[in-house]
CSV table of C-alpha atoms in Angstrom, one decimal:
chain,number,residue,atom,x,y,z
S,18,MET,CA,-48.0,8.0,-28.6
S,19,ALA,CA,-49.7,5.0,-26.8
S,20,ALA,CA,-51.8,4.5,-29.7
S,21,GLU,CA,-53.1,1.1,-30.5
S,22,GLY,CA,-52.6,-0.3,-27.3
S,23,LYS,CA,-48.9,0.3,-27.3
S,24,ALA,CA,-48.5,1.2,-23.6
S,25,ILE,CA,-45.1,1.3,-22.2
S,26,ASP,CA,-44.3,-1.8,-20.4
S,27,ALA,CA,-41.6,-1.4,-18.0
S,28,LEU,CA,-42.4,-4.0,-15.4
S,29,SER,CA,-42.7,-7.2,-17.4
S,30,GLN,CA,-38.7,-7.3,-17.4
S,31,PHE,CA,-39.0,-8.2,-13.5
S,32,GLU,CA,-41.2,-11.3,-14.3
S,33,LEU,CA,-39.8,-14.6,-13.2
S,34,VAL,CA,-39.9,-17.4,-15.8
S,35,PRO,CA,-38.9,-21.0,-15.7
S,36,PHE,CA,-35.1,-21.5,-16.5
S,37,MET,CA,-34.5,-24.0,-19.4
S,38,GLY,CA,-38.3,-24.9,-19.7
S,39,ALA,CA,-39.6,-28.1,-18.1
S,40,LEU,CA,-36.5,-28.6,-16.1
S,41,GLY,CA,-36.6,-25.3,-14.5
S,42,GLU,CA,-40.4,-25.6,-14.2
S,43,SER,CA,-40.0,-29.0,-12.2
S,44,VAL,CA,-37.6,-27.5,-9.5
S,45,ARG,CA,-39.0,-24.0,-9.8
S,46,PHE,CA,-35.5,-22.8,-10.8
S,47,SER,CA,-36.3,-19.4,-12.6
S,48,GLN,CA,-34.1,-17.2,-14.7
S,49,SER,CA,-33.4,-15.1,-11.6
S,50,ASN,CA,-31.7,-18.0,-9.9
S,51,ALA,CA,-29.7,-18.9,-13.2
S,52,HIS,CA,-28.3,-15.3,-12.9
S,53,MET,CA,-27.5,-16.0,-9.2
S,54,LEU,CA,-25.7,-19.2,-10.2
S,55,LEU,CA,-23.9,-17.2,-13.0
S,56,ALA,CA,-22.8,-14.6,-10.4
S,57,PHE,CA,-21.5,-17.3,-8.1
S,58,GLY,CA,-19.7,-19.0,-11.0
S,59,LEU,CA,-18.1,-15.5,-11.9
S,60,ILE,CA,-17.3,-14.7,-8.3
S,61,THR,CA,-15.5,-18.1,-7.9
S,62,ALA,CA,-13.8,-18.2,-11.0
S,63,LEU,CA,-12.3,-14.5,-10.5
S,64,MET,CA,-11.2,-15.3,-6.9
S,65,MET,CA,-10.1,-18.9,-7.5
S,66,TRP,CA,-8.5,-18.6,-10.9
S,67,GLY,CA,-7.5,-14.9,-10.7
S,68,THR,CA,-5.2,-16.0,-7.9
S,69,ALA,CA,-4.2,-19.5,-8.8
S,70,LYS,CA,-1.1,-18.3,-10.6
S,71,ARG,CA,-0.1,-16.7,-7.2
S,72,SER,CA,2.0,-14.2,-9.0
S,73,ILE,CA,4.2,-11.7,-6.9
S,74,VAL,CA,3.5,-9.0,-9.5
S,75,PRO,CA,-0.4,-9.6,-10.2
S,76,GLY,CA,-1.7,-9.7,-13.7
S,77,ARG,CA,-5.0,-7.7,-14.5
S,78,LEU,CA,-7.2,-10.5,-13.1
S,79,GLN,CA,-5.4,-11.2,-10.3
S,80,ALA,CA,-5.1,-7.4,-9.5
S,81,LEU,CA,-8.9,-7.3,-9.6
S,82,ALA,CA,-9.4,-10.2,-7.3
S,83,GLU,CA,-7.0,-8.8,-4.9
S,84,SER,CA,-8.2,-5.4,-5.0
S,85,GLY,CA,-11.8,-6.7,-4.4
S,86,TYR,CA,-10.5,-8.6,-1.3
S,87,GLU,CA,-8.6,-5.7,0.1
S,88,PHE,CA,-11.4,-3.3,-0.5
S,89,VAL,CA,-13.7,-5.4,1.5
S,90,HIS,CA,-11.0,-6.3,4.0
S,91,GLY,CA,-10.8,-2.5,4.7
S,92,ILE,CA,-14.4,-2.0,5.2
S,93,VAL,CA,-14.9,-4.8,7.6
S,94,THR,CA,-11.7,-3.9,9.6
S,95,GLY,CA,-12.2,-0.5,9.4
S,96,GLN,CA,-15.8,-0.5,10.9
S,97,VAL,CA,-15.6,-3.7,13.0
S,98,GLY,CA,-11.8,-3.9,14.1
S,99,ASP,CA,-9.5,-6.7,14.4
S,100,GLN,CA,-12.6,-9.0,15.6
S,101,GLY,CA,-14.1,-8.3,12.4
S,102,LYS,CA,-11.9,-10.7,10.4
S,103,ARG,CA,-14.1,-13.5,11.4
S,104,TYR,CA,-17.2,-11.8,9.5
S,105,PHE,CA,-15.1,-10.9,6.6
S,106,PRO,CA,-16.2,-14.0,4.4
S,107,PHE,CA,-19.6,-13.1,5.1
S,108,VAL,CA,-19.5,-9.5,4.2
S,109,PHE,CA,-17.3,-10.3,1.1
S,110,SER,CA,-19.9,-12.9,-0.1
S,111,ILE,CA,-22.7,-10.3,0.5
S,112,PHE,CA,-20.9,-7.6,-1.1
S,113,MET,CA,-19.8,-9.9,-4.2
S,114,PHE,CA,-23.1,-11.3,-4.7
S,115,VAL,CA,-24.9,-8.0,-4.7
S,116,LEU,CA,-22.3,-6.3,-6.9
S,117,PHE,CA,-22.1,-9.1,-9.4
S,118,GLY,CA,-26.0,-9.3,-9.4
S,119,ASN,CA,-26.3,-5.5,-10.1
S,120,MET,CA,-23.7,-5.5,-12.7
S,121,ILE,CA,-24.8,-8.5,-14.6
S,122,GLY,CA,-28.2,-7.1,-14.5
S,123,LEU,CA,-27.2,-4.1,-16.6
S,124,LEU,CA,-26.2,-6.5,-19.6
S,125,PRO,CA,-28.7,-6.9,-22.3
S,126,TYR,CA,-31.3,-9.6,-21.9
S,127,ALA,CA,-30.0,-10.1,-18.5
S,128,PHE,CA,-32.3,-10.3,-15.5
S,129,THR,CA,-31.2,-8.2,-12.3
S,130,PHE,CA,-32.1,-10.5,-9.3
S,131,THR,CA,-31.5,-7.6,-6.9
S,132,SER,CA,-34.3,-5.8,-8.4
S,133,HIS,CA,-36.7,-8.3,-6.3
S,134,ILE,CA,-37.5,-7.2,-3.0
S,135,ALA,CA,-37.9,-10.9,-2.1
S,136,VAL,CA,-34.3,-11.4,-2.7
S,137,THR,CA,-33.0,-8.1,-1.2
S,138,PHE,CA,-35.1,-8.8,1.8
S,139,ALA,CA,-33.8,-12.2,2.2
S,140,LEU,CA,-30.3,-11.0,2.0
S,141,ALA,CA,-31.1,-8.2,4.6
S,142,ALA,CA,-32.8,-10.6,6.8
S,143,LEU,CA,-29.8,-13.0,6.7
S,144,VAL,CA,-27.9,-10.0,7.7
S,145,PHE,CA,-30.2,-9.3,10.5
S,146,VAL,CA,-30.2,-12.9,11.8
S,147,VAL,CA,-26.3,-13.2,11.5
S,148,VAL,CA,-25.9,-9.8,13.3
S,149,THR,CA,-28.3,-10.7,16.1
S,150,VAL,CA,-26.9,-14.0,16.6
S,151,VAL,CA,-23.2,-12.7,16.7
S,152,ALA,CA,-24.5,-10.1,19.2
S,153,LEU,CA,-26.1,-12.9,21.5
S,154,ALA,CA,-23.2,-15.1,21.2
S,155,ILE,CA,-21.0,-12.5,22.3
S,156,HIS,CA,-22.7,-10.5,24.8
S,157,GLY,CA,-25.5,-13.1,25.8
S,158,THR,CA,-28.4,-11.2,27.6
S,159,HIS,CA,-26.6,-8.2,28.1
S,160,PHE,CA,-27.1,-7.5,24.5
S,161,PHE,CA,-30.5,-6.1,25.2
S,162,SER,CA,-28.9,-3.1,27.1
S,163,TYR,CA,-28.2,-2.2,23.5
S,164,PHE,CA,-31.9,-0.9,23.5
S,165,PHE,CA,-31.2,1.6,26.4
S,166,PRO,CA,-28.0,3.6,26.2
S,167,GLU,CA,-26.1,3.9,29.0
S,168,GLY,CA,-26.6,7.3,30.9
S,169,ALA,CA,-29.9,7.9,29.6
S,170,PRO,CA,-32.3,9.4,31.9
S,171,LYS,CA,-34.5,6.5,33.3
S,172,ALA,CA,-37.7,8.4,33.1
S,173,LEU,CA,-37.1,8.4,29.2
S,174,ALA,CA,-37.1,4.6,29.2
S,175,PRO,CA,-40.5,4.0,27.9
S,176,LEU,CA,-39.7,6.5,24.9
S,177,ILE,CA,-36.3,5.2,24.0
S,178,ILE,CA,-36.6,1.6,24.2
S,179,PRO,CA,-39.5,1.2,21.8
S,180,ILE,CA,-37.7,3.7,19.6
S,181,GLU,CA,-34.5,1.6,19.8
S,182,ILE,CA,-36.3,-1.4,19.0
S,183,ILE,CA,-38.1,-0.3,16.2
S,184,SER,CA,-34.9,1.3,14.7
S,185,TYR,CA,-33.3,-2.1,15.3
S,186,LEU,CA,-36.0,-3.9,13.5
S,187,SER,CA,-36.5,-1.6,10.7
S,188,ARG,CA,-32.7,-2.3,9.5
S,189,PRO,CA,-33.4,-5.3,7.4
S,190,ILE,CA,-36.5,-3.1,5.8
S,191,SER,CA,-34.6,-0.2,4.9
S,192,LEU,CA,-31.5,-2.3,4.0
S,193,SER,CA,-33.5,-4.2,1.2
S,194,VAL,CA,-35.9,-1.4,0.1
S,195,ARG,CA,-32.9,0.7,-0.5
S,196,LEU,CA,-31.4,-2.0,-2.8
S,197,PHE,CA,-34.6,-3.0,-4.4
S,198,ALA,CA,-35.9,0.5,-5.1
S,199,ASN,CA,-32.6,1.7,-6.6
S,200,MET,CA,-32.4,-1.2,-9.0
S,201,VAL,CA,-36.0,-1.3,-10.0
S,202,ALA,CA,-36.0,2.5,-10.4
S,203,GLY,CA,-32.9,2.2,-12.6
S,204,HIS,CA,-34.3,-0.5,-14.8
S,205,VAL,CA,-37.7,1.2,-15.2
S,206,MET,CA,-36.0,4.2,-16.5
S,207,LEU,CA,-33.9,2.4,-18.9
S,208,LYS,CA,-36.8,0.3,-20.2
S,209,VAL,CA,-39.0,3.6,-20.5
S,210,PHE,CA,-36.3,5.5,-22.5
S,211,ALA,CA,-35.4,2.4,-24.5
S,212,THR,CA,-39.3,2.4,-25.4
S,213,PHE,CA,-39.1,5.9,-26.4
S,214,VAL,CA,-36.3,5.2,-28.8
S,215,VAL,CA,-38.5,2.6,-30.5
S,216,MET,CA,-41.6,4.6,-30.4
S,217,ILE,CA,-40.3,7.9,-31.7
S,218,GLY,CA,-37.9,6.1,-34.0
S,219,SER,CA,-40.7,4.0,-35.7
S,220,ALA,CA,-43.2,7.2,-35.9
S,221,ALA,CA,-42.2,9.8,-37.9
S,222,GLY,CA,-39.8,8.7,-40.8
S,223,VAL,CA,-36.4,10.8,-40.8
S,224,LEU,CA,-37.6,13.2,-38.4
S,225,GLY,CA,-38.4,10.5,-36.0
S,226,LEU,CA,-35.0,8.8,-36.3
S,227,ILE,CA,-33.3,12.2,-35.5
S,228,GLY,CA,-35.8,12.5,-32.5
S,229,ALA,CA,-35.1,9.0,-31.3
S,230,VAL,CA,-31.3,10.2,-30.6
S,231,LEU,CA,-32.4,12.2,-27.7
S,232,PRO,CA,-33.7,9.2,-25.5
S,233,MET,CA,-31.0,7.0,-26.8
S,234,ALA,CA,-28.4,9.7,-25.6
S,235,MET,CA,-30.3,9.6,-22.2
S,236,ASN,CA,-30.0,5.7,-21.9
S,237,VAL,CA,-26.3,6.0,-22.7
S,238,ALA,CA,-25.8,8.3,-19.9
S,239,LEU,CA,-28.3,6.2,-17.7
S,240,VAL,CA,-26.2,3.2,-18.1
S,241,GLY,CA,-23.3,5.0,-17.0
S,242,PHE,CA,-25.1,6.2,-13.9
S,243,GLU,CA,-26.5,2.6,-13.3
S,244,ILE,CA,-23.0,1.1,-13.1
S,245,LEU,CA,-22.1,3.6,-10.4
S,246,VAL,CA,-25.5,3.0,-8.8
S,247,ALA,CA,-24.7,-1.0,-8.9
S,248,PHE,CA,-21.3,-0.4,-7.4
S,249,LEU,CA,-22.6,2.1,-4.7
S,250,GLN,CA,-25.4,0.0,-3.7
S,251,ALA,CA,-23.3,-3.1,-3.3
S,252,TYR,CA,-20.8,-0.8,-1.2
S,253,VAL,CA,-23.8,0.5,0.9
S,254,PHE,CA,-25.1,-3.0,1.8
S,255,ALA,CA,-21.6,-4.2,2.7
S,256,ILE,CA,-20.8,-1.1,4.9
S,257,LEU,CA,-24.2,-1.2,6.7
S,258,THR,CA,-23.7,-4.8,7.3
S,259,SER,CA,-20.3,-4.0,8.7
S,260,ILE,CA,-21.7,-1.0,10.6
S,261,TYR,CA,-24.3,-3.5,12.1
S,262,LEU,CA,-21.8,-6.0,12.8
S,263,HIS,CA,-19.8,-3.3,14.7
S,264,ASP,CA,-22.8,-2.6,17.0
S,265,ALA,CA,-23.0,-6.5,17.6
S,266,VAL,CA,-19.4,-6.6,18.6
S,267,HIS,CA,-19.0,-3.6,20.6
S,268,LEU,CA,-22.6,-2.6,21.6
S,269,HIS,CA,-22.6,1.1,20.6
R,21,MET,CA,-13.4,-30.8,-3.3
R,22,LYS,CA,-11.5,-28.2,-5.8
R,23,LYS,CA,-12.5,-30.2,-8.5
R,24,THR,CA,-16.0,-30.0,-7.5
R,25,ILE,CA,-15.8,-26.5,-7.1
R,26,ARG,CA,-14.3,-26.1,-10.5
R,27,ILE,CA,-17.1,-28.1,-12.1
R,28,ALA,CA,-19.7,-26.2,-10.2
R,29,THR,CA,-18.4,-23.0,-11.4
R,30,LEU,CA,-18.0,-24.1,-15.0
R,31,LEU,CA,-21.6,-25.2,-14.9
R,32,SER,CA,-22.9,-22.0,-13.5
R,33,LEU,CA,-21.0,-20.2,-16.3
R,34,ALA,CA,-22.6,-22.3,-18.7
R,35,THR,CA,-26.0,-20.8,-17.8
R,36,LEU,CA,-24.9,-17.8,-19.9
R,37,PRO,CA,-26.0,-19.1,-23.2
R,38,ALA,CA,-29.0,-20.6,-21.9
R,39,MET,CA,-30.2,-17.3,-20.6
R,40,ALA,CA,-30.3,-15.6,-24.0
R,41,GLN,CA,-32.5,-18.4,-25.0
R,42,VAL,CA,-34.8,-17.9,-22.1
R,43,ALA,CA,-34.7,-14.1,-22.9
R,44,SER,CA,-35.8,-14.8,-26.4
R,45,GLU,CA,-38.5,-17.4,-25.7
R,46,HIS,CA,-40.2,-15.1,-23.1
R,47,PRO,CA,-40.5,-11.7,-24.7
R,48,GLY,CA,-42.1,-10.1,-21.6
R,49,ALA,CA,-45.5,-12.0,-21.3
R,50,THR,CA,-48.1,-9.4,-20.4
R,51,SER,CA,-48.2,-9.1,-16.8
R,52,SER,CA,-51.1,-8.7,-14.5
R,53,ALA,CA,-51.4,-5.3,-13.0
R,54,GLY,CA,-48.6,-4.0,-10.7
R,55,MET,CA,-45.1,-5.1,-10.0
R,56,PRO,CA,-44.3,-8.8,-10.3
R,57,GLN,CA,-41.8,-8.2,-7.4
R,58,LEU,CA,-44.9,-7.6,-5.2
R,59,ASP,CA,-46.7,-10.8,-6.2
R,60,PHE,CA,-45.8,-12.8,-3.0
R,61,GLY,CA,-48.8,-15.2,-4.0
R,62,ASN,CA,-46.7,-16.4,-6.8
R,63,PRO,CA,-44.9,-19.6,-5.6
R,64,TRP,CA,-42.0,-18.7,-8.1
R,65,THR,CA,-41.2,-15.6,-5.9
R,66,ILE,CA,-40.6,-17.8,-2.8
R,67,ALA,CA,-38.8,-20.5,-4.7
R,68,GLN,CA,-36.4,-17.8,-5.9
R,69,VAL,CA,-35.4,-16.8,-2.4
R,70,VAL,CA,-34.9,-20.8,-1.5
R,71,TRP,CA,-32.7,-21.1,-4.5
R,72,MET,CA,-30.8,-17.8,-3.7
R,73,LEU,CA,-30.2,-19.1,0.0
R,74,ILE,CA,-28.8,-22.5,-1.5
R,75,ILE,CA,-26.5,-20.6,-4.1
R,76,PHE,CA,-25.5,-17.8,-1.6
R,77,GLY,CA,-24.7,-20.4,0.8
R,78,ALA,CA,-22.5,-22.2,-1.8
R,79,LEU,CA,-20.9,-18.9,-2.3
R,80,TYR,CA,-20.1,-18.4,1.2
R,81,TYR,CA,-18.8,-21.8,1.7
R,82,VAL,CA,-16.4,-21.7,-1.2
R,83,MET,CA,-15.3,-18.1,-0.4
R,84,ALA,CA,-14.9,-18.8,3.2
R,85,ARG,CA,-13.1,-22.1,2.6
R,86,TYR,CA,-11.1,-21.9,-0.5
R,87,ALA,CA,-11.0,-18.7,-2.3
R,88,LEU,CA,-10.3,-16.1,0.3
R,89,PRO,CA,-7.7,-18.1,2.1
R,90,GLN,CA,-6.1,-18.6,-1.3
R,91,VAL,CA,-6.2,-14.7,-1.8
R,92,GLU,CA,-4.9,-14.2,1.6
R,93,SER,CA,-2.1,-16.5,1.2
R,94,VAL,CA,-1.1,-15.0,-2.2
R,95,LEU,CA,-1.0,-11.5,-0.3
R,96,GLU,CA,0.8,-13.0,2.6
R,97,ALA,CA,3.4,-14.6,0.3
R,98,ARG,CA,4.0,-10.9,-1.4
R,99,ARG,CA,4.2,-9.3,2.0
R,100,ALA,CA,6.7,-11.7,3.1
R,101,ARG,CA,8.7,-11.6,-0.4
R,102,ILE,CA,8.8,-7.7,0.2
R,103,GLU,CA,9.8,-7.8,3.7
R,104,GLY,CA,12.6,-10.6,2.9
R,105,ASP,CA,13.9,-8.5,-0.1
R,106,LEU,CA,13.9,-5.4,2.4
R,107,GLU,CA,15.8,-7.1,4.7
R,108,SER,CA,18.2,-8.5,2.3
R,109,ALA,CA,18.7,-5.0,1.1
R,110,GLN,CA,19.3,-3.9,4.4
R,111,ALA,CA,21.9,-6.6,5.1
R,112,ALA,CA,23.6,-5.8,1.7
R,113,LYS,CA,23.7,-2.2,2.9
R,114,GLN,CA,25.2,-3.1,6.1
R,115,ARG,CA,27.8,-5.1,4.2
R,116,ALA,CA,28.4,-2.3,2.0
R,117,ASP,CA,28.8,0.1,5.1
R,118,ALA,CA,31.1,-2.2,6.6
R,119,ALA,CA,33.1,-2.4,3.6
R,120,MET,CA,33.2,1.2,3.5
R,121,ALA,CA,34.3,1.7,6.8
R,122,GLU,CA,37.1,-0.9,6.4
R,123,HIS,CA,38.4,0.8,3.3
R,124,GLN,CA,38.2,4.2,5.0
R,125,ALA,CA,40.2,2.5,7.9
R,126,ALA,CA,42.8,1.1,5.6
R,127,THR,CA,43.0,4.5,4.0
R,128,ALA,CA,43.4,6.3,7.2
R,129,LYS,CA,46.0,3.8,8.1
R,130,ALA,CA,47.8,4.2,5.1
R,131,ARG,CA,47.8,7.7,5.3
R,132,THR,CA,49.4,7.9,8.9
R,133,GLU,CA,51.8,5.3,7.8
R,134,ALA,CA,53.0,7.5,5.0
R,135,GLN,CA,52.9,10.5,7.2
R,136,ALA,CA,55.2,8.6,9.5
R,137,ALA,CA,57.4,7.6,6.7
R,138,VAL,CA,57.6,10.8,5.2
R,139,GLY,CA,58.5,12.3,8.9
R,140,ALA,CA,61.2,9.8,9.5
R,141,ALA,CA,62.7,10.5,6.1
R,142,THR,CA,62.7,14.2,6.8
R,143,GLN,CA,64.0,13.7,10.2
R,144,LYS,CA,66.8,11.5,8.9
R,145,ALA,CA,67.5,13.9,6.1
R,146,GLN,CA,67.7,16.8,8.6
R,147,ALA,CA,69.9,15.0,10.9
R,148,GLU,CA,72.3,14.1,8.1
R,149,ALA,CA,72.2,17.7,6.8
R,150,ALA,CA,72.8,18.7,10.5
R,151,ALA,CA,75.7,16.3,10.7
R,152,ARG,CA,77.3,17.5,7.4
R,153,ALA,CA,77.0,20.9,8.5
R,154,GLU,CA,78.5,20.2,11.9
R,155,ALA,CA,81.4,18.4,10.3
R,156,LEU,CA,81.8,21.3,7.8
R,157,ASN,CA,81.7,23.9,10.7
R,158,ALA,CA,84.3,21.6,12.6
R,159,LYS,CA,86.5,21.5,9.7
R,160,LEU,CA,86.0,25.3,9.2
R,161,ALA,CA,86.7,25.8,12.8
R,162,SER,CA,89.9,23.7,12.7
R,163,GLN,CA,90.9,25.6,9.7
R,164,ILE,CA,90.2,28.8,11.1
R,165,GLU,CA,92.0,27.8,14.3
R,166,ALA,CA,95.1,26.8,12.1
R,167,ALA,CA,94.9,29.9,10.2
R,168,GLU,CA,94.8,32.0,13.5
R,169,ARG,CA,97.6,29.8,14.7
R,170,GLN,CA,99.7,30.8,11.8
R,171,ILE,CA,98.8,34.4,11.9
R,172,ALA,CA,99.7,34.3,15.5
R,173,SER,CA,103.0,32.6,14.8
R,174,ALA,CA,103.7,35.0,12.0
R,175,ARG,CA,102.9,38.0,14.4
R,176,ASP,CA,105.0,36.6,16.9
R,177,ASN,CA,107.8,36.2,14.6
R,178,ALA,CA,107.0,39.7,13.2
R,179,MET,CA,107.2,40.9,16.8
R,180,GLY,CA,110.5,38.9,17.6
R,181,ALA,CA,112.0,40.4,14.5
R,182,LEU,CA,110.7,44.0,15.3
R,183,ARG,CA,112.6,43.8,18.8
R,184,GLN,CA,115.8,42.9,16.8
R,185,VAL,CA,115.0,45.6,14.2
R,186,ALA,CA,114.1,48.1,17.1
R,187,THR,CA,117.1,47.4,19.0
R,188,ASP,CA,119.4,47.5,16.2
R,189,THR,CA,118.0,50.7,14.9
R,190,ALA,CA,118.0,52.2,18.3
R,191,ASP,CA,121.6,51.2,18.7
R,192,ALA,CA,122.7,52.7,15.5
R,193,LEU,CA,120.8,56.0,16.3
R,194,VAL,CA,122.4,56.0,19.6
R,195,THR,CA,125.9,55.3,18.2
R,196,ARG,CA,125.5,57.9,15.7
R,197,LEU,CA,124.3,60.6,18.0
R,198,ILE,CA,126.7,60.0,21.0
R,199,GLY,CA,129.4,58.1,19.0
R,200,ARG,CA,129.4,55.2,21.1
R,201,SER,CA,127.2,52.1,21.7
R,202,ASP,CA,125.5,50.7,24.8
R,203,SER,CA,123.9,47.8,23.5
R,204,ALA,CA,122.8,46.3,26.7
R,205,ALA,CA,120.9,49.7,27.8
R,206,VAL,CA,119.5,49.8,24.4
R,207,ALA,CA,117.9,46.4,24.5
R,208,ALA,CA,116.7,47.1,28.1
R,209,ALA,CA,115.0,50.2,26.8
R,210,VAL,CA,113.3,48.7,24.0
R,211,GLU,CA,112.3,45.9,26.1
R,212,ARG,CA,110.7,48.2,28.4
R,213,GLU,CA,109.0,50.2,25.8
R,214,LEU,CA,107.6,47.0,24.0
R,215,ALA,CA,106.4,45.9,27.4
R,216,ALA,CA,104.5,49.1,27.9
R,217,ARG,CA,102.9,48.9,24.7
R,218,GLY,CA,101.7,45.3,25.5
R,219,ARG,CA,104.0,43.6,22.9
R,220,ALA,CA,106.4,41.8,24.9
């Protein structure tokens, strides 16, 4: 039913537009950045004001803030061990930033900044740089032994070392593409089925309205699924960051 | 600094109504072919990352410096409170246990004292009873002795009378038989006979 040039336009939702007109235009502040700012505000509000009352028996907001804290704290200390406490704020910020980015993006009219490869790659590169700097700071040049596992036959060195280096360097790529692809796929699906609802619904009168229920139901299910994906991808991002930090701290 | 964070947070939350406006003003401008995300020539893509680094940096700073220590202190306070409560509960239990032990000791002491008192009373009563029984026995024994003495004296009297009677009777019989009396011989015979029967 793509008649009259009504192609399904699932990609324009990812376009960057200036935020607040000329003001955003002048500093190249896009709606994507506005959503990041919103995420910052929501996370800060949750953590700062959620626990501001310091109740012994927490209310809902405080319980949410505390369980978020303990969830990420569990991931970091579980993966890295006690030395991981130093990196906890970093992993927590990453987790919350990605989680809120994914979740805010599911709201109507909202923009999903985690659907931009530039954003996810920048985050992944940040993780990569932090992990590498941590490893170098702890182990010095001994860090490079990471690329040749102890006990491996020397003859295999020409094979193992390039493989290890490639796998190490590909970390930020896999980390960023995983999140980016998940979010894009989800939002494209939502947009496609939403377009079906409108197309079928406006096409054939009463029959069309009945037919439009199907893609609508699909979208309802998809939104539920996307909430799972939003959480899961933030979790994956955080746990992979923790695993990389484990490697940096312990070298294998 | 906390105030600055507060203002920054409120400002960032204030972007929410502005976003709806953006969305309605730009109903998805027709894009060039392909994904907008892969259009790295677009200066907005790079600017987005720069702004992201700034915002993420601010987030990290606020989390690491203010938010997370605050949450941690809340959790720590709760842990301390629970531990304190447990400790005071343990102390209370110890006190209760001590009181219980004291009570049990007091009960045991009272019981032994009572038992001692009962024992003493029983002993005293037994002693009294024994003394009374002894006194009674002594009295009875003396009575029996007196009675025996009386009986003996009565018997002795009777025995004394018996000699007289026997002598007289024997004398009278002898006199009747032989016509004369020999009182001395009869008395001697009676005496001999009585001695032979152990009744002297």
